[in-house]
Short mmCIF file of C-alpha atoms in Angstrom, two decimals:
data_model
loop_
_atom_site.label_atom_id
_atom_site.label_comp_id
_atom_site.label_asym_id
_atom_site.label_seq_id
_atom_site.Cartn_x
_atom_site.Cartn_y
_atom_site.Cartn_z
CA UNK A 209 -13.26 13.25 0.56
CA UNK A 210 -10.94 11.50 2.74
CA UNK A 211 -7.61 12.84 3.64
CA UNK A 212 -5.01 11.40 5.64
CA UNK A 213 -2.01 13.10 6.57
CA UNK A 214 1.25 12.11 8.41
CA UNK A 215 3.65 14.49 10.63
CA UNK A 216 6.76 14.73 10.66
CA UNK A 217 7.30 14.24 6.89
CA UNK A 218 10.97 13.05 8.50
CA UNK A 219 12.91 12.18 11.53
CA UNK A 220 16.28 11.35 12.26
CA UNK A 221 16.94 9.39 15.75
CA UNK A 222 19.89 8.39 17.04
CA UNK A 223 19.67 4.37 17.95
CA UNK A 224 17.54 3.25 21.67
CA UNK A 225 15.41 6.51 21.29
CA UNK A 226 11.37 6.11 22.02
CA UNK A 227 9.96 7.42 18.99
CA UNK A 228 6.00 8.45 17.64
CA UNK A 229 4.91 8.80 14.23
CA UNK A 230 1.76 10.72 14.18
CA UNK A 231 -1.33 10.33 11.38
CA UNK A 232 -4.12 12.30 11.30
CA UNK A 233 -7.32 11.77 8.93
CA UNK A 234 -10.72 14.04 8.26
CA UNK A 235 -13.52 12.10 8.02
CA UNK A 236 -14.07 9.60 11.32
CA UNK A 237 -16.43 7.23 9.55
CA UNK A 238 -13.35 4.69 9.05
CA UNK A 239 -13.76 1.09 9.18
CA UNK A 240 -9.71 -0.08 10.01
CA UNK A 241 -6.33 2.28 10.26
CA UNK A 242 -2.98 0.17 8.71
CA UNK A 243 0.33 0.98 9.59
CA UNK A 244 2.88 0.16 6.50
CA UNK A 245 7.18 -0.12 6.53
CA UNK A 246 8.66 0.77 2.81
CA UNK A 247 12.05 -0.15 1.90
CA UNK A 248 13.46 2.12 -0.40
CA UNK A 249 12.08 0.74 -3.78
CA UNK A 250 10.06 -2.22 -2.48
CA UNK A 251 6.83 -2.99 -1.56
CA UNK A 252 4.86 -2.72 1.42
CA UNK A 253 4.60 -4.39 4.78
CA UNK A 254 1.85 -4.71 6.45
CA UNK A 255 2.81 -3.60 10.36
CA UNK A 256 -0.54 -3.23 12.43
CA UNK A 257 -4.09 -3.10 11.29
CA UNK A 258 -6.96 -1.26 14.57
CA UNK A 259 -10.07 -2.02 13.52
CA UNK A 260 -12.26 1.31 14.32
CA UNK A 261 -13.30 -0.43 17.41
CA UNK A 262 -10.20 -0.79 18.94
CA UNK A 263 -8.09 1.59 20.69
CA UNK A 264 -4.70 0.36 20.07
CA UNK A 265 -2.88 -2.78 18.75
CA UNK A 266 0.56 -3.85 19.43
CA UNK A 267 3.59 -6.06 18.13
CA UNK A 268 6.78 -6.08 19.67
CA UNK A 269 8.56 -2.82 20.25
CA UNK A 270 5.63 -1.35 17.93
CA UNK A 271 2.41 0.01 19.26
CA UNK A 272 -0.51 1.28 17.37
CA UNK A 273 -3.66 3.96 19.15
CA UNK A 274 -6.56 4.66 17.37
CA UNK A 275 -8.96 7.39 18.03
CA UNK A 276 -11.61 7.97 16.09
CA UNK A 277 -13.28 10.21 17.05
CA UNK A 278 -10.46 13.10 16.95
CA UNK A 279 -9.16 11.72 13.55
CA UNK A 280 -5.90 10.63 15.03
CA UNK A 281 -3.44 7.40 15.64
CA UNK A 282 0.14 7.01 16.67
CA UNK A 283 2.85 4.48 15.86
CA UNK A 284 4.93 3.98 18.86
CA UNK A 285 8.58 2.58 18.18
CA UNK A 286 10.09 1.49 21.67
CA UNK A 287 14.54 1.30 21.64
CA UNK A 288 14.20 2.31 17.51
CA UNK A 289 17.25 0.87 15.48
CA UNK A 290 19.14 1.11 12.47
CA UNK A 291 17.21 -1.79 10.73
CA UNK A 292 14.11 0.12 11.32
CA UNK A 293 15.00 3.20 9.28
CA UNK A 294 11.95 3.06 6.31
CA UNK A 295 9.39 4.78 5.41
CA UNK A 296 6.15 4.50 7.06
CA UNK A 297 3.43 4.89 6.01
CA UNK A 298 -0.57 5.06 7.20
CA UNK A 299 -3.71 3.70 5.57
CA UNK A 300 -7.58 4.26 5.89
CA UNK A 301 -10.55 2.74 4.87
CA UNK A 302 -13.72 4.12 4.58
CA UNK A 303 -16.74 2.16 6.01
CA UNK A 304 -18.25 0.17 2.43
CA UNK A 305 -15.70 1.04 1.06
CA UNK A 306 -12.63 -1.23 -0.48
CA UNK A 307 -9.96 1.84 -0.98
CA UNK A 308 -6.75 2.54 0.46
CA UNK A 309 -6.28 6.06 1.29
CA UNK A 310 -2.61 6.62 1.86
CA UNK A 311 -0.95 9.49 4.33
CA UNK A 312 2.64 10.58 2.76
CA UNK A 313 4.35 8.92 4.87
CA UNK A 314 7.21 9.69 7.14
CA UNK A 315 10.91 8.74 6.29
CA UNK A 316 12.57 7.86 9.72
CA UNK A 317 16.14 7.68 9.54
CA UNK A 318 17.80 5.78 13.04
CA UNK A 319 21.36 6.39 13.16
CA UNK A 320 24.01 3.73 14.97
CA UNK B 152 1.78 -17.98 4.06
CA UNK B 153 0.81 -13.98 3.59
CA UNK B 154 2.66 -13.58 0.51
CA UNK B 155 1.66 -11.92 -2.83
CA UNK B 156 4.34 -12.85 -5.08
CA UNK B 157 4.71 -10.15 -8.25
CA UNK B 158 6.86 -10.80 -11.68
CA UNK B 159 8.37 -9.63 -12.74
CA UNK B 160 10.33 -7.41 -10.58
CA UNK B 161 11.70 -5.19 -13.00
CA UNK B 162 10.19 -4.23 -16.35
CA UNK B 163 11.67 -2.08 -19.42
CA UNK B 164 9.66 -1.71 -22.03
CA UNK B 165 9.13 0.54 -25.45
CA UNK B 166 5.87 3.07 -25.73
CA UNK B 167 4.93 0.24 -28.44
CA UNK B 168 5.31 -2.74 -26.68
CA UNK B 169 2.61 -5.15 -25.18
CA UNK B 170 3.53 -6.21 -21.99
CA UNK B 171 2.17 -7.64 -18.76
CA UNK B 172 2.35 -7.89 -14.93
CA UNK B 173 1.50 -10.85 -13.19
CA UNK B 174 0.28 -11.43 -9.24
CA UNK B 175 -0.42 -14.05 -7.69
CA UNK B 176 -1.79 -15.00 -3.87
CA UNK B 177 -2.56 -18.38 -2.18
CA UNK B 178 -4.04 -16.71 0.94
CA UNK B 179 -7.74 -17.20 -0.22
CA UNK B 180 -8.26 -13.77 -0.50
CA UNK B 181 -11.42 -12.29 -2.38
CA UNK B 182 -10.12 -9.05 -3.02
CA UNK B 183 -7.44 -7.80 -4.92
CA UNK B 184 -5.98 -4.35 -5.97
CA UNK B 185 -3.58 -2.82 -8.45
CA UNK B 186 -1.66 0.32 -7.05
CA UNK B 187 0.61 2.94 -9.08
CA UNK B 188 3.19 4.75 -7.03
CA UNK B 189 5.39 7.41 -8.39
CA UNK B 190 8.93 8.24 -6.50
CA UNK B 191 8.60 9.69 -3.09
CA UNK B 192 4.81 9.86 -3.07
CA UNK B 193 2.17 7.27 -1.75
CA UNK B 194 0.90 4.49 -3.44
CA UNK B 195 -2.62 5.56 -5.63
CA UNK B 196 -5.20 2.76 -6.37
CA UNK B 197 -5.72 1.88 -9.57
CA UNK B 198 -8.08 -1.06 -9.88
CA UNK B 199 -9.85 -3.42 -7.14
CA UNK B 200 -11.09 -6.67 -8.08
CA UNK B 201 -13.54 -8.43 -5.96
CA UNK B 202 -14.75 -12.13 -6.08
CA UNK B 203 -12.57 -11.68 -9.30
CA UNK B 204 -14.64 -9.05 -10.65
CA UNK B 205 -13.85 -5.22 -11.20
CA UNK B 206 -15.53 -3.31 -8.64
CA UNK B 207 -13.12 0.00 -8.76
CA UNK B 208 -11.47 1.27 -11.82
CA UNK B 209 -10.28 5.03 -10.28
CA UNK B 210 -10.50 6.61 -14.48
CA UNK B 211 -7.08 4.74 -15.26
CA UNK B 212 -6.62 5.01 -19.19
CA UNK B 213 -7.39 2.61 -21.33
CA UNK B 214 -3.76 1.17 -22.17
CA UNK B 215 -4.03 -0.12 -18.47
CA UNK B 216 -6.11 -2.86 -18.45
CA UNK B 217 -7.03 -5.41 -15.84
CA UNK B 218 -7.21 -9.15 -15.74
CA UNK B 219 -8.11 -11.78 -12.96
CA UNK B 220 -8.03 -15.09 -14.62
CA UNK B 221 -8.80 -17.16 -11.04
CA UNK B 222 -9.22 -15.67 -7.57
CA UNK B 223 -5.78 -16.36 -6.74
CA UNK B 224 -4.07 -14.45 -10.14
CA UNK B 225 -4.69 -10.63 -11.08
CA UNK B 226 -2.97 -9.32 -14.27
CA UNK B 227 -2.13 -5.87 -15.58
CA UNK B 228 -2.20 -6.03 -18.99
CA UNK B 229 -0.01 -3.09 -20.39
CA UNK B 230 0.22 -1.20 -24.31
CA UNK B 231 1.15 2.17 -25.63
CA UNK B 232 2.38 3.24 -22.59
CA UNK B 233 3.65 6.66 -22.01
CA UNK B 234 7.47 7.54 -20.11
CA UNK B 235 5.45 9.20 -17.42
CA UNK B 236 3.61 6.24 -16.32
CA UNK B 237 7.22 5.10 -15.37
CA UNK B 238 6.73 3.78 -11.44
CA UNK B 239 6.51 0.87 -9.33
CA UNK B 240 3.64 -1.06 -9.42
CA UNK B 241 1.96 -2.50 -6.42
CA UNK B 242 -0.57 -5.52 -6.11
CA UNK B 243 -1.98 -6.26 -3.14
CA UNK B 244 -4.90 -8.64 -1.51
CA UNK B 245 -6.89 -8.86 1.25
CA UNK B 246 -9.43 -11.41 2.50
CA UNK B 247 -12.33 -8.98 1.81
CA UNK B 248 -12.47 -5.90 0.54
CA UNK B 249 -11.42 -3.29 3.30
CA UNK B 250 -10.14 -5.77 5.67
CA UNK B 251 -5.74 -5.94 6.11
CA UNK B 252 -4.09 -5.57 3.47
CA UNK B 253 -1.42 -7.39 1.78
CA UNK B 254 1.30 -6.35 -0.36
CA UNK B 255 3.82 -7.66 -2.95
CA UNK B 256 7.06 -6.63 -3.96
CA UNK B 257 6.06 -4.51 -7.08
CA UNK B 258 7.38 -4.05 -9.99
CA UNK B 259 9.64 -1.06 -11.39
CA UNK B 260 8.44 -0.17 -14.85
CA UNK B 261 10.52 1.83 -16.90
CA UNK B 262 9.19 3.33 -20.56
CA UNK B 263 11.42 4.52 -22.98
#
């Protein structure tokens, strides 16, 4: 059974810090890795999706690795700010499979 | 347009009550899911629909029950519900099942 799990659980940064969110999973037989922002009470956004293929993806100060074969991927956050404070969240799914399986998330907290 | 609109946001209703929660996506997306999420933990599937028919139901009870009318519309058809299953519900889509997924809004269910 699939489990993904995400470290720190939280993190408070002040503002311009470089910042990684870590998620780690068990079984390497993914087929894509999704990186989610949650607003406090609102749904999710979709951030990055790596296909198990690739080794990283990236979209503006955000940056995505993906390596499968240790069970791990970072989400880099380049100069964080206040607007980015959420709670993120990481997604797997399994090869012929349609499932979501979530990581807790971390709450990151960027302070002005 | 990547947007999965959900109404309505905000639900109260009574454990007797009939109720229902609507979703709707114009992306052309083949797959769509219902998700339960409980406060400060991450979102658990519920039901995936694919080429509008049900191809997951993870052993949700019975006074949950799925719709998808069209490929574009997926409803949650609700009855004798209980205070705990109290949460925000999450629909999502995606153009296949397992590829990048898309989220709504949600709705905030409250029983009384």
């Amino acid at each position: 059974k699939q489990e993904v799990t995400q470290i720190p659980a939280a993190l408070s940064v002040p503002e311009g810090e470089n910042l990684v969110l870590n998620c780690s999973f068990t079984d390497s037989a993914i087929y894509n890795l999704q990186w989610f922002r949650q607003d406090p009470g609102k749904g999710l956004t979709s951030l990055l999706l790596i296909q198990s293929s690739q080794r990283e993806q990236t979209s503006g100060r955000l940056n995505a690795s993906l390596d499968k074969s240790s069970g791990r991927s970072t989400l880099y956050i380049a100069a964080s700010q206040p607007g980015d404070s959420a709670t993120y969240l990481c997604a797997v799914t399994q090869g012929g499979s349609e499932k979501l399986v979530f990581g807790k998330g971390t709450k990151l907290t960027v302070n002005p | 347009d990547t947007e999965v609109t959900q109404t309505p946001k905000h639900l109260v209703m009574g454990m007797t009550n009939k109720k229902s929660l609507k979703c709707e996506q114009h992306m052309g997306h083949r797959a769509m899911y219902w998700y339960k999420q409980k406060a400060k933990k991450p979102p658990e599937l519920m039901f995936v629909y694919s080429y509008e028919k049900l191809s997951i139901n993870e052993s949700v009870p019975s006074r949950f029950s799925p719709e998808c009318p069209n490929s574009s519309l997926l409803n949650l058809h609700l009855h004798a519900l209980q205070p705990e299953d109290s949460a925000l519900y999450l629909c999502a889509s995606s153009p296949d099942g397992g590829t990048e997924a898309f989220f709504g809004q949600g709705t905030r269910l409250t029983v009384v």
